[in-house]
PDB file of C-alpha atoms in Angstrom:
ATOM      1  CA  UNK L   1     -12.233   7.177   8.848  1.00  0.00           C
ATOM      2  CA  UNK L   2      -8.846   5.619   8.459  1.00  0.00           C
ATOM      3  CA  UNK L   3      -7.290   2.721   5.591  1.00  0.00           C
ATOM      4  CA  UNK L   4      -5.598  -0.117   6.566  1.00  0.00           C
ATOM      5  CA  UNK L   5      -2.475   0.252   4.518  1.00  0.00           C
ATOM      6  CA  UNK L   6      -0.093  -2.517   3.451  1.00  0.00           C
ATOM      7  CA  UNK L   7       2.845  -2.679   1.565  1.00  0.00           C
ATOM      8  CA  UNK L   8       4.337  -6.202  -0.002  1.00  0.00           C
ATOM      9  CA  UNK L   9       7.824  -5.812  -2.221  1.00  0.00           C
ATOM     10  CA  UNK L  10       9.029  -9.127  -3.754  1.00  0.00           C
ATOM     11  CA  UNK L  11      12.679  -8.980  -6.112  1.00  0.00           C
ATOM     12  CA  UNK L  12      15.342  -7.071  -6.376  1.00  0.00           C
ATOM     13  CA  UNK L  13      14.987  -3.436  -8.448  1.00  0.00           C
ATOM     14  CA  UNK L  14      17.664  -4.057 -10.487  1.00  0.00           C
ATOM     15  CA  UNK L  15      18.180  -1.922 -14.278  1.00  0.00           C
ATOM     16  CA  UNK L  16      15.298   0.502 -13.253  1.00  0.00           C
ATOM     17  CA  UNK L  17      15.436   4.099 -14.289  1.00  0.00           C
ATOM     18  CA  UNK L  18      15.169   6.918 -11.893  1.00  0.00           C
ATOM     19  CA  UNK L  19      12.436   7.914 -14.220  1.00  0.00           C
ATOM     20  CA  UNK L  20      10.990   4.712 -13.718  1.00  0.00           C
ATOM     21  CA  UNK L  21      10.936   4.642  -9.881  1.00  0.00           C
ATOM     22  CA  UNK L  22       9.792   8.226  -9.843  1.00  0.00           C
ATOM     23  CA  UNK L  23       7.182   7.161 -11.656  1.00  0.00           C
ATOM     24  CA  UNK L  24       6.079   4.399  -9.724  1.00  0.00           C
ATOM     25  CA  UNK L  25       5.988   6.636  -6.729  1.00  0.00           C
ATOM     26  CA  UNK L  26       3.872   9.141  -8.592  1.00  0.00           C
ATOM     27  CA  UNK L  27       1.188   6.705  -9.436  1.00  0.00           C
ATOM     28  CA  UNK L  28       1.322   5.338  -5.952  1.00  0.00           C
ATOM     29  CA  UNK L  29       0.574   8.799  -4.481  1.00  0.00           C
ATOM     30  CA  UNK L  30      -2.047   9.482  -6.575  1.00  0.00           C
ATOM     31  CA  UNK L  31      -3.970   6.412  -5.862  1.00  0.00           C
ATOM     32  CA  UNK L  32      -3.595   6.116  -2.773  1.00  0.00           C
ATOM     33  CA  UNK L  33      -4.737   9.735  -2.598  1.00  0.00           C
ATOM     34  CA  UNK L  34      -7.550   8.522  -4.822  1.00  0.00           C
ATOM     35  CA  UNK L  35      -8.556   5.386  -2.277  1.00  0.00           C
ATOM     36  CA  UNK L  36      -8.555   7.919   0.865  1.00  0.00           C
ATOM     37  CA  UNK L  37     -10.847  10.560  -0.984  1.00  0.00           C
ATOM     38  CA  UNK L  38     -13.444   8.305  -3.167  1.00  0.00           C
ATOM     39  CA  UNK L  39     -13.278   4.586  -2.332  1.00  0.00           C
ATOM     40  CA  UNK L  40     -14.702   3.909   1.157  1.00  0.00           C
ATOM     41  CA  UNK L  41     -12.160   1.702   1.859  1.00  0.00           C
ATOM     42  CA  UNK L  42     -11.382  -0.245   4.934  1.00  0.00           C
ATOM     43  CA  UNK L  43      -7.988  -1.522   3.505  1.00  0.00           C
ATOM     44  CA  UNK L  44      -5.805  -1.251   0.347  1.00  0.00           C
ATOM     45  CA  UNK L  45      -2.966  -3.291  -0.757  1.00  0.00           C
ATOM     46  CA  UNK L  46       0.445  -1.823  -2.470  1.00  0.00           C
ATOM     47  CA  UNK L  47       2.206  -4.636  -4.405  1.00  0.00           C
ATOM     48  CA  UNK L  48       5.390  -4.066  -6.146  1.00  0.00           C
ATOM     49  CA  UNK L  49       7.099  -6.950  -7.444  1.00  0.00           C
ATOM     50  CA  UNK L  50      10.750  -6.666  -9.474  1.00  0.00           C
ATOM     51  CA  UNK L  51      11.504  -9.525 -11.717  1.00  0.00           C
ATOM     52  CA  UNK L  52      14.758  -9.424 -14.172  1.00  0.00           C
ATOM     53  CA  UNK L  53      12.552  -7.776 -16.793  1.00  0.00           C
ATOM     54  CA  UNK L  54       9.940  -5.680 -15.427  1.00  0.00           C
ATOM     55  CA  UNK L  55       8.491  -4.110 -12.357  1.00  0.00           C
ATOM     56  CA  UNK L  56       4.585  -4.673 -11.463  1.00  0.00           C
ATOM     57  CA  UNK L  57       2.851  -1.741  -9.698  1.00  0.00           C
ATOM     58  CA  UNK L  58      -0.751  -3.078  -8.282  1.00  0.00           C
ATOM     59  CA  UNK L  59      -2.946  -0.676  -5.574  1.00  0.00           C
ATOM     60  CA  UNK L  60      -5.832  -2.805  -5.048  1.00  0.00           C
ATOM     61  CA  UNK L  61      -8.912  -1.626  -2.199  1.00  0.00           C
ATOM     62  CA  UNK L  62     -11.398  -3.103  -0.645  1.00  0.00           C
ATOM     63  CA  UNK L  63     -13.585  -0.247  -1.121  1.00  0.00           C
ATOM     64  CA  UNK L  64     -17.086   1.078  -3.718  1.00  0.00           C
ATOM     65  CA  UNK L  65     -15.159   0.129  -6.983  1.00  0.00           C
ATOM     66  CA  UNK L  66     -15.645   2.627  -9.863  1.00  0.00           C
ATOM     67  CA  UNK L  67     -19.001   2.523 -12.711  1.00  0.00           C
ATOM     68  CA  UNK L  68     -18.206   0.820 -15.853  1.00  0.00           C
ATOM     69  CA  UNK L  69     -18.702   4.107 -17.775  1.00  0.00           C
ATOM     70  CA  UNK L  70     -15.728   5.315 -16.007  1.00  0.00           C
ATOM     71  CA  UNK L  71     -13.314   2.111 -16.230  1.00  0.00           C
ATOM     72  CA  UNK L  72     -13.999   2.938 -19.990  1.00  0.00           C
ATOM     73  CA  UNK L  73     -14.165   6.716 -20.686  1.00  0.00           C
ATOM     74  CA  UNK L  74     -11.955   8.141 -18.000  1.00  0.00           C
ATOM     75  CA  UNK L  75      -9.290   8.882 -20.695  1.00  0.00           C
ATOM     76  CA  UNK L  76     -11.199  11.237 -22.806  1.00  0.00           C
ATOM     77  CA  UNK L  77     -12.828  12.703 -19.507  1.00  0.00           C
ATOM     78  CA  UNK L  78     -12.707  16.052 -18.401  1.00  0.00           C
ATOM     79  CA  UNK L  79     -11.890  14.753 -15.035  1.00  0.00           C
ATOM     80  CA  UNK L  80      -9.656  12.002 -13.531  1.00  0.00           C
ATOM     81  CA  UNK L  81      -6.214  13.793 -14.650  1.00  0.00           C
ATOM     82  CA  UNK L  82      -4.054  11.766 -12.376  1.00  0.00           C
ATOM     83  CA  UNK L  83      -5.054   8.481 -13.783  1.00  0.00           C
ATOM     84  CA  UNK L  84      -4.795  10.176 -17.287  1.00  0.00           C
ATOM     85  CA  UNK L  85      -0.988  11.160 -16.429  1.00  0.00           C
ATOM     86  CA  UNK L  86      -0.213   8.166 -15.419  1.00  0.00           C
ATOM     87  CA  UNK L  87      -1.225   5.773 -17.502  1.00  0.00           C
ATOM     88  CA  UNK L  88       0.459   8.275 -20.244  1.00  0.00           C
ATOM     89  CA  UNK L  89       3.666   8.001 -17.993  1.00  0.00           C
ATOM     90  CA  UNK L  90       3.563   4.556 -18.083  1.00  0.00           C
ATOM     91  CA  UNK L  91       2.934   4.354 -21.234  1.00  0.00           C
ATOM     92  CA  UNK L  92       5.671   6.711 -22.194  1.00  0.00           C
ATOM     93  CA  UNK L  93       8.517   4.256 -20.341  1.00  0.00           C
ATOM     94  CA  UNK L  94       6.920   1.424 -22.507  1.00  0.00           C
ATOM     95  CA  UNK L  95       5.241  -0.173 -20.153  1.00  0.00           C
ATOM     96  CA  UNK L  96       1.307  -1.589 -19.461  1.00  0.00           C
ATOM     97  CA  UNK L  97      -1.618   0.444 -17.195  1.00  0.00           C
ATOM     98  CA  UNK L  98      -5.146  -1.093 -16.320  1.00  0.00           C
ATOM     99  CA  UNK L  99      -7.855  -0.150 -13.923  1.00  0.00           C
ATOM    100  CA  UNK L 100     -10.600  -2.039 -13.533  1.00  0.00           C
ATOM    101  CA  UNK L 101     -12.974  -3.011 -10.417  1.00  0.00           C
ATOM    102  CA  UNK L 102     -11.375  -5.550  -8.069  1.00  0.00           C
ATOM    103  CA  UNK L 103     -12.779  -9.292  -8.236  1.00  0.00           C
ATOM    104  CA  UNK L 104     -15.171  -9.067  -5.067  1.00  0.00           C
ATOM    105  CA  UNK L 105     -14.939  -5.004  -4.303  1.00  0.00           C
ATOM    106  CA  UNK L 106     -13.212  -2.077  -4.930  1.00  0.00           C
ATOM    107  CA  UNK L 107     -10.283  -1.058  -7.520  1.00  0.00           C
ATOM    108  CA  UNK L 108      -7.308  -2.310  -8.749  1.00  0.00           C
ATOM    109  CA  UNK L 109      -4.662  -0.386 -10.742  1.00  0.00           C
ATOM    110  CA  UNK L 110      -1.862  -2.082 -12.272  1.00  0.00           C
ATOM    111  CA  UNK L 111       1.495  -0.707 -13.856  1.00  0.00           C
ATOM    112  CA  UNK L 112       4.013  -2.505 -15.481  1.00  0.00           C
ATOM    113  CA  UNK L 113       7.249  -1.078 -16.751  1.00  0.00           C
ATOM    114  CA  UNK L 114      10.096  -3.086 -18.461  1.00  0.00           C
ATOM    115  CA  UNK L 115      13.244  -2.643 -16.966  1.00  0.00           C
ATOM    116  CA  UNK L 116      16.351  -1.362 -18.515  1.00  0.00           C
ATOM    117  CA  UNK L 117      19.648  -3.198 -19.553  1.00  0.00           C
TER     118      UNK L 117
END
């Protein structure tokens, strides 16, 4: 089974860190990884949107979604280390991380990280 993969990019990435953008890319990776391996998706959407004072990061699919007891313990789990990393890489840069389950299916993750002056 293949995902239907799209990509929208709004702004301009201006006063970003390298750290910052390699960041970004990790986190894409892994859930993208993450949406071909456990969400039964049919598509998934990659958002990133630069505005003068911070960069949003959202991977949303269309696909199963994730149990509430995960949404809520997956940070003390024994499992789920890539979401673990990078909300703590996020985090790190001073920015924002969420998952939760998507409004009519699936998952959305969303990252944002102030920029730099």
């Amino acid at each position: 089974d293949s995902v239907e993969a799209d990509l929208v990019v709004s702004g301009t990435p201006l006063g970003f860190s390298p750290e910052s953008a390699h960041t970004l890319f990790v986190l894409a990776r892994e859930a993208l990884a993450n949406v071909t391996r456990h969400a039964k998706a049919r598509r998934v959407l990659v958002s990133l949107r630069y505005s003068d004072d911070h960069v949003d990061l959202v991977i949303q699919d269309d696909g199963v979604g994730a149990s509430e007891q995960m949404l809520k313990n997956y940070q003390e789990s024994s499992t789920h280390f890539g979401l673990k990393r990078s909300r703590r890489q996020v985090e790190a840069l001073g920015g924002t991380f969420e998952v939760r389950n998507g409004e009519e299916s699936g998952l959305a993750i969303r990252a944002r990280l102030p920029a730099r002056p």
